XYZ file of N, CA and C in Angstrom:
357
model
N -24.859 11.350 92.174
C -23.791 11.285 91.157
C -24.174 11.306 89.745
N -25.354 10.797 89.319
C -26.065 10.402 88.118
C -26.358 11.827 87.730
N -26.947 12.541 88.414
C -27.338 14.138 88.165
C -26.077 14.912 87.881
N -24.938 15.006 88.423
C -23.959 15.589 88.389
C -23.551 15.433 86.849
N -23.479 14.081 86.429
C -22.719 13.599 85.270
C -23.583 13.865 84.183
N -24.993 13.811 84.191
C -25.770 14.397 83.237
C -25.928 15.778 82.823
N -25.698 16.667 83.964
C -25.554 18.113 84.262
C -24.145 18.518 82.966
N -23.073 17.771 83.226
C -21.940 18.031 82.455
C -21.773 17.170 81.033
N -22.804 16.330 80.644
C -23.036 15.956 79.444
C -23.479 16.908 78.724
N -24.599 17.549 79.243
C -25.555 18.500 78.569
C -24.558 19.709 78.385
N -23.874 20.344 79.390
C -22.893 21.613 79.190
C -22.179 20.708 77.904
N -21.808 20.039 78.115
C -20.478 19.763 76.896
C -21.114 19.646 75.803
N -22.452 19.332 75.247
C -23.072 19.028 74.001
C -23.577 20.314 73.592
N -23.727 21.365 74.737
C -24.121 22.775 74.208
C -22.894 23.283 73.944
N -21.639 23.225 74.153
C -20.213 24.082 74.071
C -19.731 23.562 72.667
N -19.991 22.197 72.326
C -19.677 21.799 71.091
C -20.698 22.191 70.266
N -21.782 22.304 70.278
C -22.892 22.870 69.492
C -22.462 24.349 68.869
N -22.501 24.839 70.092
C -22.085 26.382 70.007
C -20.710 26.793 69.213
N -19.648 25.764 69.303
C -18.429 25.591 68.315
C -18.769 25.479 67.182
N -19.700 24.535 66.641
C -19.778 24.155 65.496
C -20.811 25.399 64.634
N -21.547 25.905 65.427
C -22.347 26.824 65.014
C -21.517 28.096 64.955
N -20.579 28.222 65.639
C -19.789 29.515 65.355
C -18.895 29.501 64.112
N -18.020 28.217 63.993
C -17.366 28.012 62.726
C -18.184 27.838 61.630
N -19.561 27.711 61.393
C -20.365 27.506 60.497
C -20.983 28.801 59.762
N -21.220 29.478 60.771
C -22.255 30.711 60.399
C -21.042 32.021 60.586
N -19.973 32.117 60.846
C -18.815 33.202 61.435
C -17.420 32.602 60.521
N -16.847 31.616 61.235
C -15.612 31.428 60.876
C -15.373 31.053 59.075
N -15.911 30.087 58.916
C -16.032 29.850 57.766
C -16.327 30.725 56.473
N -17.433 31.699 56.780
C -17.838 32.818 55.656
C -16.723 34.074 55.759
N -16.155 34.117 56.847
C -14.968 35.449 57.173
C -13.651 34.990 56.267
N -13.479 33.634 56.157
C -12.454 33.042 55.534
C -12.633 33.052 53.935
N -13.872 32.665 53.806
C -14.372 32.610 51.984
C -14.333 33.855 51.797
N -14.885 35.054 52.484
C -14.674 36.560 51.822
C -13.148 37.142 51.838
N -12.411 36.476 53.122
C -11.229 37.045 52.641
C -10.350 36.552 51.918
N -10.273 35.396 51.132
C -10.108 34.862 50.060
C -10.764 35.617 48.802
N -12.082 35.743 48.902
C -12.510 36.467 47.488
C -11.887 37.774 47.316
N -11.637 38.424 48.518
C -11.033 39.943 48.307
C -9.400 39.730 48.048
N -8.811 38.709 48.600
C -7.317 38.331 48.104
C -7.580 38.271 46.750
N -8.323 37.445 46.044
C -8.239 37.113 45.147
C -8.975 38.501 43.645
N -9.785 39.122 44.209
C -10.157 40.436 43.570
C -9.109 41.378 43.797
N -8.399 41.593 44.543
C -7.270 42.572 44.733
C -5.957 42.009 43.686
N -5.631 40.651 43.652
C -4.839 40.134 42.683
C -5.166 40.368 41.238
N -6.497 40.119 41.133
C -7.117 40.824 39.874
C -7.007 42.251 39.272
N -6.817 43.155 40.304
C -6.992 44.303 39.919
C -5.214 44.597 40.203
N -4.209 43.645 40.251
C -2.904 43.891 39.988
C -2.444 44.462 41.484
N -3.048 44.525 42.502
C -2.517 44.969 43.462
C -1.887 43.936 44.444
N -0.699 44.081 45.006
C 0.238 43.618 45.682
C 0.277 43.949 47.355
N 0.441 42.825 48.133
C 0.274 42.932 49.663
C 1.101 44.439 49.956
N 2.265 44.655 49.384
C 2.807 45.940 49.581
C 2.551 47.032 49.711
N 1.547 47.159 48.854
C 0.698 48.465 48.683
C -0.252 48.926 49.749
N -0.769 47.900 50.512
C -1.582 48.236 51.560
C -1.230 48.486 52.832
N -1.759 49.701 53.059
C -1.479 50.263 54.364
C -1.811 49.692 55.825
N -3.114 49.817 55.495
C -4.299 49.051 56.347
C -5.265 48.493 56.020
N -5.431 47.430 56.696
C -6.736 46.405 56.157
C -7.398 45.973 57.471
N -8.820 45.767 57.293
C -9.753 45.582 58.508
C -11.089 44.784 57.843
N -11.100 43.569 58.143
C -12.369 42.775 57.953
C -13.254 42.794 59.118
N -14.538 42.562 58.703
C -15.607 42.513 59.965
C -16.746 42.406 58.996
N -17.882 41.740 60.149
C -19.115 41.476 59.278
C -19.858 42.552 59.225
N -20.870 42.796 57.995
C -21.468 43.789 57.972
C -23.034 43.255 58.365
N -23.121 43.787 59.401
C -24.706 43.280 59.990
C -25.917 43.966 59.449
N -25.655 45.380 58.536
C -26.766 45.805 57.821
C -26.915 45.235 56.626
N -25.881 45.003 56.124
C -25.992 44.402 54.338
C -26.128 42.985 54.553
N -25.441 42.391 55.277
C -25.121 40.912 55.020
C -23.788 40.880 54.447
N -23.260 39.855 54.506
C -21.700 39.487 54.047
C -20.809 39.976 55.037
N -19.657 40.141 54.566
C -18.492 40.912 55.147
C -17.847 41.956 54.522
N -17.304 42.816 55.179
C -16.787 44.260 54.797
C -15.693 44.494 55.151
N -14.261 44.737 54.010
C -13.142 44.760 54.358
C -12.882 46.363 53.637
N -11.965 46.942 54.573
C -11.717 48.496 54.517
C -10.316 48.443 54.185
N -10.113 48.895 53.221
C -8.403 49.035 53.015
C -8.051 50.640 52.625
N -6.837 50.631 53.226
C -6.144 52.007 52.572
C -4.876 51.574 52.172
N -4.817 52.377 50.912
C -3.439 51.767 49.884
C -2.249 52.925 50.445
N -1.293 52.601 50.472
C 0.083 53.599 50.302
C -0.107 54.254 49.246
N -0.379 54.418 48.542
C -0.238 55.157 47.349
C -1.626 56.298 47.150
N -2.788 55.721 48.120
C -3.881 56.639 47.709
C -4.545 56.831 49.215
N -3.586 56.998 50.282
C -3.800 57.138 51.578
C -5.121 58.114 51.892
N -5.727 58.971 50.785
C -6.525 60.067 51.455
C -8.385 59.332 51.069
N -7.917 58.083 50.524
C -9.663 57.320 50.244
C -9.300 56.220 51.280
N -10.416 56.091 51.556
C -10.519 54.357 52.277
C -11.733 53.606 51.394
N -10.925 52.518 50.681
C -11.701 51.617 49.828
C -12.430 50.524 50.720
N -13.718 50.080 50.136
C -14.420 49.225 50.905
C -14.912 48.237 50.127
N -14.506 46.808 50.158
C -14.450 45.678 49.491
C -15.619 45.135 50.033
N -17.018 44.948 49.534
C -18.208 44.630 50.409
C -18.048 43.001 49.749
N -17.957 41.958 50.625
C -18.685 40.689 49.994
C -19.624 40.215 50.502
N -20.370 39.821 49.320
C -21.938 38.960 49.970
C -21.902 38.325 48.694
N -22.236 36.968 49.154
C -22.422 35.932 47.962
C -23.584 36.060 46.757
N -24.465 36.809 47.561
C -26.149 37.139 46.605
C -25.655 38.493 45.569
N -24.294 38.783 45.669
C -23.801 39.903 44.900
C -23.463 39.134 43.456
N -23.823 39.664 42.158
C -24.122 38.882 40.814
C -22.633 39.641 40.315
N -21.542 39.980 41.078
C -20.149 40.608 40.515
C -19.137 39.727 40.510
N -18.263 39.934 39.872
C -16.797 39.108 40.084
C -16.524 38.912 41.233
N -16.154 37.284 41.573
C -15.929 37.358 42.978
C -16.885 37.987 44.238
N -17.886 38.326 43.926
C -18.927 38.636 44.905
C -18.757 40.019 45.581
N -17.667 40.726 45.091
C -17.045 41.960 45.653
C -17.890 43.133 44.788
N -18.366 44.013 45.804
C -18.773 45.543 45.271
C -17.590 46.384 46.024
N -16.970 47.197 45.147
C -15.922 48.226 45.623
C -16.340 49.427 45.635
N -16.390 50.411 46.434
C -16.621 51.555 46.663
C -15.451 52.528 47.467
N -15.127 53.625 47.230
C -14.328 54.546 47.879
C -14.974 55.798 48.966
N -14.447 56.147 49.582
C -14.707 57.016 50.580
C -13.437 58.250 50.885
N -13.833 59.548 50.672
C -13.176 60.493 51.319
C -13.989 61.655 51.739
N -13.619 61.692 53.026
C -14.175 62.734 54.378
C -15.608 62.205 53.874
N -15.913 60.859 54.230
C -17.497 60.394 54.114
C -18.028 60.719 53.137
N -17.551 61.106 51.818
C -18.311 60.827 50.827
C -17.741 59.810 49.517
N -18.875 59.208 49.059
C -18.230 58.339 48.052
C -17.533 59.025 46.805
N -16.441 58.190 46.046
C -15.745 59.077 45.113
C -16.231 58.112 43.584
N -16.151 58.895 42.563
C -16.407 58.567 41.437
C -15.271 57.255 41.089
N -15.410 56.407 40.076
C -14.514 55.495 39.865
C -12.994 56.208 39.394
N -13.417 57.363 38.374
C -12.181 57.867 37.821
C -11.340 58.908 38.988
N -11.895 58.986 40.142
C -11.109 59.537 41.194
C -10.165 58.823 42.071
N -10.512 57.330 41.711
C -9.673 56.057 42.610
C -8.679 55.523 41.912
N -7.569 55.394 42.266
C -6.260 54.516 42.177
C -6.386 53.250 41.498
N -7.189 52.989 42.404
C -7.476 51.187 42.177
C -8.924 51.214 41.981
N -9.648 51.571 40.847
C -10.816 51.266 40.428
C -11.297 49.865 40.251
N -12.592 49.631 40.320
C -13.307 48.255 40.769
C -13.106 47.672 39.054
N -13.145 46.451 38.962
C -12.912 45.821 38.014
C -14.114 46.315 37.025
N -13.866 46.067 35.799
C -14.846 46.556 34.457
C -16.184 46.142 34.957
N -16.494 44.472 35.227
C -17.601 44.288 35.377
C -18.302 44.910 36.446
N -17.926 45.539 37.393
C -18.592 46.475 38.234
C -19.159 47.785 37.188
N -18.528 48.307 36.686
C -18.437 49.563 36.101
C -19.500 49.782 34.869
N -19.906 48.047 34.120
C -20.909 48.285 33.477
C -21.946 48.577 33.647
């Protein structure tokens, strides 16, 4: 009976540590990235109603999180808001847009990056 009880305690501890690890390494950073993108969009004067699609995912290659957005008024471009706390830009966000797989210049974007990125 004691071996059985120890086994369940061990599994419980592993389960709790797994949940804490997930929250610390994924849930909190994703929430932080999402808030940073929201703040950046607000600074760009973009309202939620202007967004057609929005998807956030972990950027395993570069680190941080990548939010892909298509705007209703600029549906030919796919905007990528890359959040990485190591980036020394406003809100730790770097913005780039793609059309048919090629990156676009800022002047081709209806929603260009904030001025600090253009300098």
